[in-house]
Each structure stands twice: as C-alpha cells, then as structure tokens.
Amino acid sequence: MDTNLLKRKREFNSESDQYEDSTQNGIDLSLLESLEQSSSASAEPLDLRAAKKLVISFERRLRENLEARMKHPDRPDRFADSEVALHEELDRLRTLAGAPELYPDLISLNLFPPLVGLLSHDNSDIAADTVSLLSDLTDADEDLEDPEPAVALADCLIENNTLELLVQNLTRLSESDPDEANAVHNTLAVIENLIELKPAVADMVCERTKLLRWLLGRIKTREFDANKQYASEILAILLQNSVANQKRFGQINGVDGVLQAVSFYKSRDPKSSDEEEMLENLFDCLCCLLMPVENKEKFMKSEGVELMIIIIKQKKTAYGSAIRALDFAMTKYPPACERFVDVLGLKTVFSAFMGKLPIDKKNKKESYQEELEERLISLIASLFGGVTRGSRRDRLLSKFVEDECEKIDRLMELYIRYSDRVKAETERLNKLELDDLEMDEDEQYNRKLEAGLYTLQLIAVILGHIWTAEHSKMRGRIELLLKQNKLTKEDVKDILQEYHDNIGDLDGPEEKERAQAQIHKFISAL
C-alpha cells in the first residue's frame, strides 16, 4: 500500500507541475526550468561545503519521514509527502558519486549508517532508491588516480552491514514489477562493485548472507532475462577464486542446480548474444564447482557425465563448454573416468579428437579450435590416468588400434605441431637471453608452457601409456611415425623428463611422488 501510494503521489505531483508549466502563456516553462536547474547545478562546484549541505538536508528529510511514520503508522496518506521528499533527497545525493575524493569526509559526517539503514525501509521504493544510489557511489572509475577513498567507502559500507541488508532486501523484491526488477539489478551491481574494490567481499557475502541460495534459485528459472544473466555472472565471480564458496555452493545442491540450468541448452542454442554469454557464465560456474573432489562426486550423482555427453552429441553452442566441464570433472578423479567409459563416452570424445568438430560460424578462429584440441588431449590423458585396469582400460586402448591406428596418427600429428611450436619459442627465448634480457628459469618454463609445452607434455604422457601397454601394432606405428618425422623415442623421453622434473607438490608430496614414479616408468620403457 505504501509503495503504490508513493508512486501515485510522485506521478500526481509530476503531472500537475507539467500541466501548470505548459499552460502559462503557451510557453513550455518545464524546459526553461530544467535548463535553469542544470545551469545552476553546473555553476555550483561540488566541494565539501556543498556536500555538507546535501548531508544535512538528507538527514532532515529522513527525520521528518521517520517522525511522520511514527505519528501516523496506519495512515499512509499522512506520511506520503515526506516519502516523496525523501525520494527526491536521495536523488540529489547522486551528485556525490562524481566526487569520490569526498568519500572520507562523508564517512566522517556519518552519512552512511542512516543511508544504509534505508535498505530495510518499509517502503520498498525507498529501499530501491537507496540501492540505486549505492550502485552509483560504489561504481569506482578504474582510472582513478587514488582508489583509497573508494576503498574506504567499501570498508564503511561493510562495517555497517550493507551486505546483509542488501541480500535481505533482495528477498522481498518482486521482479514482475519493472522498478523492483531494476532494484535487483542494482543490488547485484553494488555487490560486484564492492568485490572489485575489496576482493575479500566475495567470501564475506557468502559467509554472512544467503546470497548463494538466492542466486541458485535465480539461475534455475526457465525464462531468460537480463537479471538471470547478471545473476550467472555474479555467481561465476563468487566461485572463481574461492574454494570455500565452491564448497558452500555444493553443499546447497548447487552442482545439480547449475546442471539443471545448462540442461535447457542440451538440444537448443541461445537466442541472443546475451543469452549465450549467460550460458558461458553457467559453464564457468560448473567448472569452478568441479575443483573440490566432493563436488565431482555430486556431479556424478546428478548424472553430469551423461548430460555433457548428450550436449556434445547434439553439437549445439554448448559443445565446447561441455568438453571443458568433462575435463574438469575427470581430472584426478577416476570414478568420473570409469563412468565416462561405462556410459559409452569414448566414441563421442574420440570422434571429436579426430577433428570431427561442429562448424561454429561464430567461432571460426583458430584459437577456438586449438582450445578444443587441448581440452580433448587433457581429457584423454585424464582417462588414461583414471582407468588403469580391466575391461575399461582395454576399451580405451582399443580405440588406438581400430581403423589402422588412425588415432595414433592424429596424436602424432598433434605432437609434431606442438613440438615445432615449443621449439620456436625456445629459440626465441634463447635469442632474448643473448640480448641480456633478465629472465630466470621459472619464467622461461612458464613462457614455454604458454606456447604449448603443457599440451605437448600431455601428448607425451598419452604416448607413454600406449607404449607401456606393450601392444606391438601400436608400438610399431609410433616408431614409424617418429622416423618419418626425423624424430626418435629420445625426443619423447626428453619431453617426459622435463615434465617429471617440474611436477609440483600442490596435491601433496605423496601425489607428487606417485606422478613422478609413473613418468619415470614411461621413460624407462621407451
């Protein structure tokens, strides 16, 4: 009732003013008045003195509104005028966003505690105005010479429970109302702005509020709109660098929720570039979620492996993203590798590996094709690492025998290409050294990884798995192709040795020792 009354009051005042202005002597005085206001506004610089005036005026309007509401709690018509005035005052405060250097002074003037308190105002319109204002204030320019005032504002807002109040306000907004839908968008913008100013906010907001649960519900809605797209983007931001958030989201059934959201596109393409961007965001979320082992298990239980295979078979827009998700799911997780073989995923992935990729008019770039190739190589390497014995291993190895060992031919084709690329980068780096450019060994190694060394190493690992299977036909094919390209097994050994020497202990000393032992086995066998 309060909200509707305030809207009607605003509309009535606006229409009355417009009518009077437009009927005096046939002159459109509203235009003259707006020009006069804009010229006077531009003439008065926004300094500390002007800011103090704005703060004092805001405090007075807020006090009047609170008093009117307390005096006439059951008579909205008696406090509607004070609410319109408060709305106008909030609108005037927007000018402060143009002077971020004044933020520390505004903090000293104690502007923000009462302002943030309006997020829980009984009138959702006032709360929406406040969210919009906060969005403007926190939208710091990336080119700011001094970001400290904006960071100080972020600290102040966090200390005054802004995160909690923003999310609480979200739950009462109905997006069927355009104004409230806009308030939802502005709320997400404030959260994004605060994360940009203080990255730690990404963990704070998930720890202190139910934002993850709200986002989960929002991405699962069937209809696409701008807020669903923004929700997917915010969720990706929250998950991308936080294991804690990845686990939190997994605990509220988030893996299944994201799978539900992407399943809508298993046999259809997005209808617009914005919808396509949302789909990419959802897959970014899924890949982030697949970092913790417990979420890989949830992915399997929700039949994520099967869904990704279906998406790949359909060859729609999500094709490449599904391959990427499978790569994340199967990396260092044998159960997913075994499930993949059991549900007949080998035929699908090796068809893609052989270059039978869908024609993507939007992604004709060579980089897109290379990314898919690299993902497929990583996926096959994970399969060899996860499927170590029994009939599943036999089925995997048999893929490299069928059709006259054509998959070994393809593997060697990729080996030669990436080997040439890494050699060219190595030569370039050696020339730079001659020019006395300081570059340590770690930096050189990272440069080579970026040039394709990691993919080359994975190809060498796959060749190691194939060689140790002791299958004469496959071994003969590898030796023939090496000879035809003027290479020897020593070249493959060198790649494996470099890989062996640079295996880190991120997964613990035991895992490092196990991985190095396996690579050493390949080197010895070749």
XYZ file of C-alpha atoms in Angstrom:
526
model
C 0.000 0.000 0.000
C 2.823 2.414 0.924
C 4.670 1.773 -2.324
C 1.645 2.341 -4.547
C 0.707 5.489 -2.698
C 4.200 6.907 -3.074
C 4.208 6.106 -6.797
C 0.791 7.738 -7.274
C 1.923 10.771 -5.282
C 5.023 11.185 -7.409
C 3.056 10.791 -10.632
C 0.368 13.247 -9.499
C 2.901 15.916 -8.474
C 4.806 15.440 -11.707
C 1.691 15.646 -13.878
C 0.396 18.730 -12.001
C 3.688 20.549 -12.398
C 3.872 19.674 -16.073
C 0.297 20.878 -16.636
C 0.871 24.246 -14.923
C 4.187 24.788 -16.658
C 2.876 24.018 -20.099
C -0.246 26.217 -19.872
C 1.258 29.521 -18.733
C 1.148 31.914 -21.708
C 1.556 28.946 -24.049
C 5.228 28.662 -23.106
C 6.795 25.336 -22.104
C 8.213 26.524 -18.802
C 9.269 22.992 -17.814
C 12.010 23.135 -20.435
C 13.144 26.556 -19.224
C 13.125 25.362 -15.624
C 15.206 22.259 -16.427
C 17.725 24.387 -18.304
C 17.892 26.812 -15.394
C 18.398 23.974 -12.901
C 21.113 22.321 -14.980
C 22.974 25.607 -15.450
C 22.790 26.439 -11.734
C 23.908 22.906 -10.849
C 26.901 23.127 -13.157
C 27.741 26.576 -11.813
C 27.985 25.319 -8.227
C 31.039 23.086 -7.742
C 30.645 20.045 -5.531
C 33.039 20.773 -2.707
C 32.997 19.822 0.960
C 30.704 22.740 1.803
C 28.144 21.680 -0.814
C 28.420 18.056 0.310
C 27.709 19.043 3.919
C 24.564 20.839 2.757
C 23.393 17.693 0.973
C 24.031 15.546 4.047
C 22.203 17.959 6.380
C 19.243 18.185 4.010
C 19.097 14.369 3.707
C 19.172 13.943 7.487
C 16.328 16.440 7.887
C 14.124 14.701 5.283
C 14.865 11.314 6.832
C 13.967 12.572 10.304
C 10.724 14.075 9.022
C 9.767 10.799 7.361
C 10.505 8.719 10.464
C 8.511 11.110 12.648
C 5.560 11.101 10.247
C 5.544 7.311 10.122
C 5.690 7.040 13.913
C 2.917 9.608 14.342
C 0.603 8.110 11.723
C 1.585 4.436 11.370
C -1.783 3.440 9.913
C -2.309 6.496 7.691
C -0.017 6.261 4.630
C -1.620 9.377 3.177
C -0.233 11.373 6.144
C 3.395 10.425 5.525
C 3.353 10.113 1.728
C 4.605 13.699 1.231
C 7.611 13.065 3.482
C 8.353 9.932 1.492
C 8.290 11.814 -1.802
C 10.619 14.404 -0.287
C 12.973 11.672 0.940
C 12.999 10.127 -2.527
C 13.960 13.473 -4.036
C 16.705 13.917 -1.448
C 18.177 10.519 -2.285
C 18.152 11.551 -5.926
C 20.118 14.707 -5.084
C 22.752 12.665 -3.262
C 23.673 11.047 -6.584
C 25.881 14.038 -7.371
C 28.263 12.774 -4.667
C 29.248 9.900 -6.964
C 31.051 12.467 -9.107
C 33.374 13.420 -6.267
C 34.868 10.221 -4.786
C 37.638 12.291 -3.187
C 34.972 13.485 -0.727
C 34.085 9.969 0.462
C 36.335 10.108 3.563
C 34.636 13.397 4.549
C 31.199 11.866 4.008
C 32.235 8.974 6.249
C 33.269 11.489 8.928
C 29.908 13.250 8.514
C 28.259 9.887 9.337
C 26.201 9.848 6.138
C 26.342 6.119 5.528
C 24.847 4.437 8.645
C 21.434 6.121 8.203
C 21.654 5.769 4.422
C 22.344 2.024 4.602
C 19.524 1.697 7.143
C 17.084 2.718 4.403
C 17.657 -0.666 2.748
C 15.212 -2.044 5.298
C 12.734 0.837 4.961
C 9.099 -0.302 4.991
C 8.602 1.293 1.603
C 10.379 -0.857 -0.979
C 10.572 2.173 -3.304
C 12.798 3.978 -0.811
C 14.926 0.864 -0.426
C 15.193 0.662 -4.236
C 16.253 4.321 -4.404
C 18.944 3.586 -1.827
C 20.254 0.595 -3.759
C 20.440 2.681 -6.923
C 22.353 5.400 -5.065
C 24.794 2.875 -3.583
C 25.347 1.460 -7.064
C 26.387 4.905 -8.295
C 28.602 5.614 -5.276
C 30.474 2.305 -5.427
C 30.948 2.317 -9.195
C 34.571 3.443 -8.955
C 36.295 4.506 -12.147
C 39.113 2.081 -12.989
C 41.280 5.054 -13.969
C 41.038 6.733 -10.560
C 44.407 8.182 -9.591
C 43.724 7.388 -5.948
C 41.406 4.424 -5.260
C 41.760 4.758 -1.483
C 38.625 6.922 -0.941
C 36.505 4.332 -2.800
C 38.090 1.511 -0.767
C 37.368 3.491 2.426
C 33.725 3.722 1.344
C 33.624 -0.032 0.786
C 35.044 -0.637 4.267
C 32.468 1.701 5.788
C 29.575 0.018 3.984
C 30.730 -3.446 5.036
C 31.088 -2.330 8.675
C 27.511 -1.050 8.566
C 26.064 -4.436 7.479
C 25.373 -3.368 3.911
C 25.950 -6.876 2.562
C 23.405 -8.388 4.939
C 20.812 -5.672 4.296
C 21.237 -5.836 0.516
C 20.541 -9.577 0.447
C 17.650 -9.299 2.899
C 16.103 -6.665 0.658
C 16.528 -8.953 -2.379
C 14.149 -11.492 -0.874
C 11.245 -9.035 -0.764
C 11.613 -7.732 -4.309
C 9.236 -8.958 -7.000
C 10.729 -8.858 -10.483
C 7.279 -8.762 -12.041
C 7.434 -5.061 -11.127
C 9.887 -3.297 -13.503
C 11.086 -0.934 -10.752
C 11.807 -3.808 -8.395
C 13.465 -5.798 -11.169
C 15.741 -2.795 -11.680
C 16.428 -2.780 -7.924
C 17.539 -6.425 -8.189
C 19.963 -5.488 -10.970
C 21.323 -2.570 -8.922
C 21.752 -4.814 -5.876
C 23.914 -7.208 -7.886
C 25.837 -4.198 -9.231
C 26.625 -2.989 -5.692
C 27.904 -6.442 -4.749
C 30.047 -6.612 -7.896
C 31.410 -3.114 -7.264
C 32.328 -3.961 -3.671
C 34.134 -7.133 -4.793
C 36.147 -5.106 -7.312
C 37.123 -2.660 -4.564
C 37.762 -5.389 -1.971
C 38.121 -8.955 -3.350
C 37.640 -10.394 0.157
C 33.973 -9.368 -0.129
C 33.413 -12.432 -2.363
C 33.921 -14.686 0.644
C 32.313 -12.302 3.154
C 29.000 -12.005 1.353
C 28.654 -15.786 1.014
C 29.660 -16.407 4.609
C 27.361 -13.785 6.120
C 24.295 -13.927 3.874
C 22.107 -16.271 1.848
C 23.186 -14.749 -1.477
C 24.350 -18.091 -2.907
C 20.943 -19.617 -2.212
C 19.198 -16.666 -3.877
C 21.470 -16.906 -6.932
C 20.834 -20.644 -7.163
C 17.097 -20.041 -7.324
C 17.546 -17.255 -9.855
C 19.632 -19.209 -12.388
C 17.199 -22.117 -12.240
C 14.294 -20.003 -13.523
C 13.375 -21.120 -17.014
C 12.858 -17.750 -18.698
C 15.888 -15.731 -19.787
C 16.200 -12.056 -18.866
C 18.889 -9.508 -18.007
C 18.789 -10.287 -14.298
C 19.247 -14.013 -14.878
C 22.296 -13.176 -16.975
C 23.645 -10.874 -14.253
C 22.977 -13.500 -11.572
C 25.046 -16.037 -13.541
C 27.868 -13.502 -13.856
C 27.899 -12.696 -10.128
C 27.826 -16.400 -9.265
C 30.839 -17.017 -11.527
C 32.711 -14.161 -9.809
C 31.932 -15.583 -6.366
C 33.103 -19.078 -7.309
C 36.127 -18.406 -9.485
C 38.809 -17.871 -6.834
C 37.226 -19.244 -3.678
C 37.369 -22.919 -2.714
C 35.255 -22.032 0.325
C 32.469 -20.661 -1.891
C 32.750 -23.633 -4.242
C 32.185 -25.960 -1.293
C 29.395 -23.796 0.168
C 27.531 -23.813 -3.117
C 27.995 -27.551 -3.466
C 26.502 -28.057 -0.014
C 23.240 -26.339 -1.004
C 22.809 -28.612 -4.032
C 24.409 -26.035 -6.303
C 26.041 -28.542 -8.659
C 22.682 -30.061 -9.509
C 21.194 -26.572 -9.853
C 23.781 -25.464 -12.406
C 23.319 -28.735 -14.314
C 19.566 -28.057 -14.438
C 20.257 -24.575 -15.790
C 22.581 -25.776 -18.579
C 20.409 -28.796 -19.453
C 17.941 -26.390 -21.055
C 20.550 -25.892 -23.807
C 21.377 -29.542 -24.460
C 19.387 -29.526 -27.694
C 18.917 -25.830 -28.411
C 21.053 -22.738 -28.920
C 20.760 -19.421 -27.067
C 18.589 -16.906 -28.912
C 20.835 -13.865 -28.391
C 24.414 -12.901 -27.606
C 23.371 -12.004 -24.039
C 21.814 -15.423 -23.540
C 24.942 -17.025 -24.987
C 27.048 -15.063 -22.511
C 24.849 -16.328 -19.683
C 25.397 -19.909 -20.851
C 29.160 -19.350 -20.808
C 28.841 -17.957 -17.274
C 26.950 -21.067 -16.182
C 29.662 -23.345 -17.547
C 32.296 -21.170 -15.859
C 30.384 -21.761 -12.614
C 30.241 -25.502 -13.283
C 33.984 -25.750 -13.969
C 34.767 -23.796 -10.782
C 32.478 -26.088 -8.816
C 34.313 -29.137 -10.158
C 37.547 -28.176 -8.425
C 36.752 -29.716 -4.986
C 36.577 -33.526 -5.014
C 33.268 -33.616 -3.136
C 31.630 -31.622 -5.933
C 32.970 -34.023 -8.565
C 31.078 -36.744 -6.700
C 27.913 -34.630 -6.690
C 28.379 -34.031 -10.422
C 28.410 -37.785 -10.998
C 25.380 -38.438 -8.798
C 23.440 -35.795 -10.710
C 24.339 -37.578 -13.971
C 26.526 -34.707 -15.094
C 28.767 -37.009 -17.136
C 25.789 -38.270 -19.108
C 24.436 -34.749 -19.651
C 27.770 -33.476 -21.002
C 27.969 -36.396 -23.448
C 24.435 -35.634 -24.675
C 25.375 -31.964 -25.192
C 28.487 -32.957 -27.172
C 26.443 -35.311 -29.345
C 23.879 -32.593 -30.101
C 26.671 -30.286 -31.362
C 24.971 -27.082 -30.279
C 26.575 -23.907 -28.877
C 27.440 -25.591 -25.577
C 29.554 -28.259 -27.347
C 32.971 -26.887 -26.405
C 31.858 -25.928 -22.894
C 30.669 -29.493 -22.238
C 34.095 -30.850 -23.237
C 35.698 -28.354 -20.854
C 33.379 -29.390 -18.000
C 34.168 -33.080 -18.562
C 37.876 -32.269 -18.487
C 37.441 -30.619 -15.061
C 35.243 -33.463 -13.789
C 37.665 -36.233 -14.799
C 40.968 -34.591 -13.824
C 42.431 -36.655 -10.968
C 39.075 -38.318 -10.325
C 38.970 -41.975 -11.502
C 35.258 -42.574 -10.671
C 34.218 -39.992 -13.294
C 36.620 -41.568 -15.827
C 35.122 -45.003 -15.212
C 31.578 -43.655 -15.503
C 32.541 -41.966 -18.760
C 33.661 -45.292 -20.247
C 30.601 -47.115 -18.866
C 28.126 -44.707 -20.499
C 29.835 -45.081 -23.892
C 31.541 -41.706 -23.902
C 34.653 -42.977 -25.708
C 33.032 -42.957 -29.141
C 31.857 -39.373 -28.667
C 35.141 -37.945 -27.416
C 37.327 -39.756 -29.956
C 35.088 -38.593 -32.776
C 35.824 -35.050 -31.624
C 39.514 -35.885 -31.170
C 39.725 -36.970 -34.802
C 38.745 -33.463 -35.805
C 35.060 -34.100 -36.422
C 34.100 -30.840 -34.745
C 30.849 -28.975 -35.413
C 31.041 -25.975 -37.706
C 30.694 -22.948 -35.461
C 30.057 -19.811 -37.519
C 30.742 -17.591 -34.515
C 33.982 -19.342 -33.575
C 35.901 -19.822 -36.794
C 39.008 -18.549 -35.069
C 41.941 -20.913 -34.974
C 42.249 -20.281 -31.233
C 38.796 -21.793 -30.610
C 39.711 -24.993 -32.464
C 43.041 -25.199 -30.622
C 41.363 -24.774 -27.262
C 39.044 -27.686 -28.057
C 42.006 -29.820 -29.142
C 43.892 -29.037 -25.955
C 40.846 -29.850 -23.822
C 40.378 -33.162 -25.629
C 44.043 -34.075 -25.136
C 43.742 -33.235 -21.423
C 40.545 -35.300 -21.193
C 42.170 -38.341 -22.844
C 45.204 -38.015 -20.563
C 42.824 -37.969 -17.571
C 41.112 -41.096 -18.906
C 44.434 -42.938 -19.074
C 45.244 -41.759 -15.554
C 41.850 -42.746 -14.154
C 41.135 -46.010 -15.991
C 44.098 -48.162 -15.061
C 42.967 -51.777 -15.406
C 40.339 -54.261 -16.525
C 37.941 -54.164 -19.441
C 37.598 -50.370 -19.301
C 41.347 -49.991 -19.884
C 41.164 -52.468 -22.756
C 38.310 -50.492 -24.359
C 40.309 -47.282 -24.052
C 43.445 -48.794 -25.590
C 41.477 -50.480 -28.383
C 40.497 -47.019 -29.647
C 44.112 -46.505 -30.709
C 44.206 -49.797 -32.635
C 40.969 -49.534 -34.614
C 40.861 -48.117 -38.140
C 44.550 -48.824 -38.804
C 45.712 -46.875 -35.720
C 44.275 -43.603 -37.083
C 44.118 -42.104 -33.574
C 47.839 -42.666 -33.108
C 48.315 -40.871 -36.438
C 46.253 -37.981 -35.109
C 48.141 -37.987 -31.808
C 51.497 -37.828 -33.612
C 50.206 -35.086 -35.904
C 49.434 -33.001 -32.800
C 52.746 -33.984 -31.216
C 54.682 -32.650 -34.215
C 52.683 -29.428 -34.344
C 53.111 -28.612 -30.640
C 56.739 -29.743 -30.683
C 57.525 -27.324 -33.514
C 55.753 -24.523 -31.662
C 57.678 -25.141 -28.434
C 60.990 -25.353 -30.327
C 60.282 -21.998 -31.989
C 59.516 -20.404 -28.610
C 62.669 -21.911 -27.079
C 64.779 -20.472 -29.879
C 63.135 -17.087 -29.435
C 63.849 -17.114 -25.694
C 67.472 -18.094 -26.321
C 67.879 -15.103 -28.619
C 66.405 -12.836 -25.958
C 68.987 -14.142 -23.489
C 71.717 -13.085 -25.886
C 70.301 -9.571 -25.666
C 70.914 -9.682 -21.903
C 67.216 -9.735 -21.054
C 66.898 -10.930 -17.485
C 64.643 -13.994 -17.331
C 65.006 -16.783 -14.786
C 64.401 -20.471 -15.496
C 60.909 -20.481 -13.999
C 59.803 -17.625 -16.232
C 61.287 -19.341 -19.282
C 59.478 -22.546 -18.410
C 56.174 -20.671 -17.990
C 56.645 -18.986 -21.370
C 57.110 -22.387 -22.990
C 54.040 -23.743 -21.208
C 52.012 -20.873 -22.665
C 53.423 -21.704 -26.106
C 52.016 -25.241 -25.902
C 54.541 -27.193 -23.806
C 51.894 -28.412 -21.346
C 49.789 -29.895 -24.141
C 52.925 -31.421 -25.669
C 53.716 -32.997 -22.289
C 50.214 -34.480 -22.058
C 50.577 -35.959 -25.557
C 53.894 -37.500 -24.461
C 52.167 -38.926 -21.360
C 49.460 -40.498 -23.548
C 52.173 -41.974 -25.770
C 53.790 -43.356 -22.608
C 50.551 -45.070 -21.596
C 50.160 -46.558 -25.076
C 53.792 -47.724 -25.231
C 53.666 -49.471 -21.832
C 50.588 -51.405 -22.975
C 53.154 -53.482 -24.912
C 50.955 -53.801 -27.994
C 53.237 -54.499 -30.965
C 50.991 -52.885 -33.581
C 50.680 -49.619 -31.637
C 54.391 -49.535 -30.803
C 55.280 -50.143 -34.435
C 53.020 -47.296 -35.544
C 54.587 -44.855 -33.082
C 58.129 -45.793 -34.150
C 57.228 -45.468 -37.845
C 55.708 -42.011 -37.402
C 58.662 -40.805 -35.315
C 61.062 -41.985 -38.029
C 59.027 -40.351 -40.805
C 59.288 -37.033 -38.937
C 63.022 -37.486 -38.251
C 62.425 -37.960 -34.534
C 63.306 -40.718 -32.091
C 61.983 -42.040 -28.815
C 64.692 -39.932 -27.146
C 62.789 -36.808 -28.165
C 59.672 -38.078 -26.373
C 61.820 -39.043 -23.362
C 63.217 -35.501 -23.176
C 59.689 -34.059 -23.034
C 58.705 -36.547 -20.328
C 61.863 -35.836 -18.314
C 61.184 -32.095 -18.308
C 57.622 -32.812 -17.203
C 58.932 -35.151 -14.454
C 61.334 -32.525 -13.149
C 58.663 -29.812 -12.929
C 55.829 -31.741 -11.252
C 54.816 -29.675 -8.240
C 53.563 -30.762 -4.839
C 50.305 -28.813 -4.897
C 48.413 -32.050 -4.235
C 50.865 -33.148 -1.539
C 54.255 -34.899 -1.525
C 52.718 -38.373 -1.891
C 50.831 -37.448 -5.067
C 53.963 -35.805 -6.471
C 55.995 -38.942 -5.793
C 53.341 -41.158 -7.396
C 53.126 -38.953 -10.514
C 56.896 -38.818 -10.895
C 57.150 -42.610 -10.488
C 54.664 -43.091 -13.331
C 56.540 -40.726 -15.656
C 59.805 -42.450 -14.773
C 58.187 -45.769 -15.748
C 57.317 -44.345 -19.184
C 60.854 -43.004 -19.678
C 62.362 -46.375 -18.761
C 60.021 -48.297 -21.069
C 60.573 -46.141 -24.155
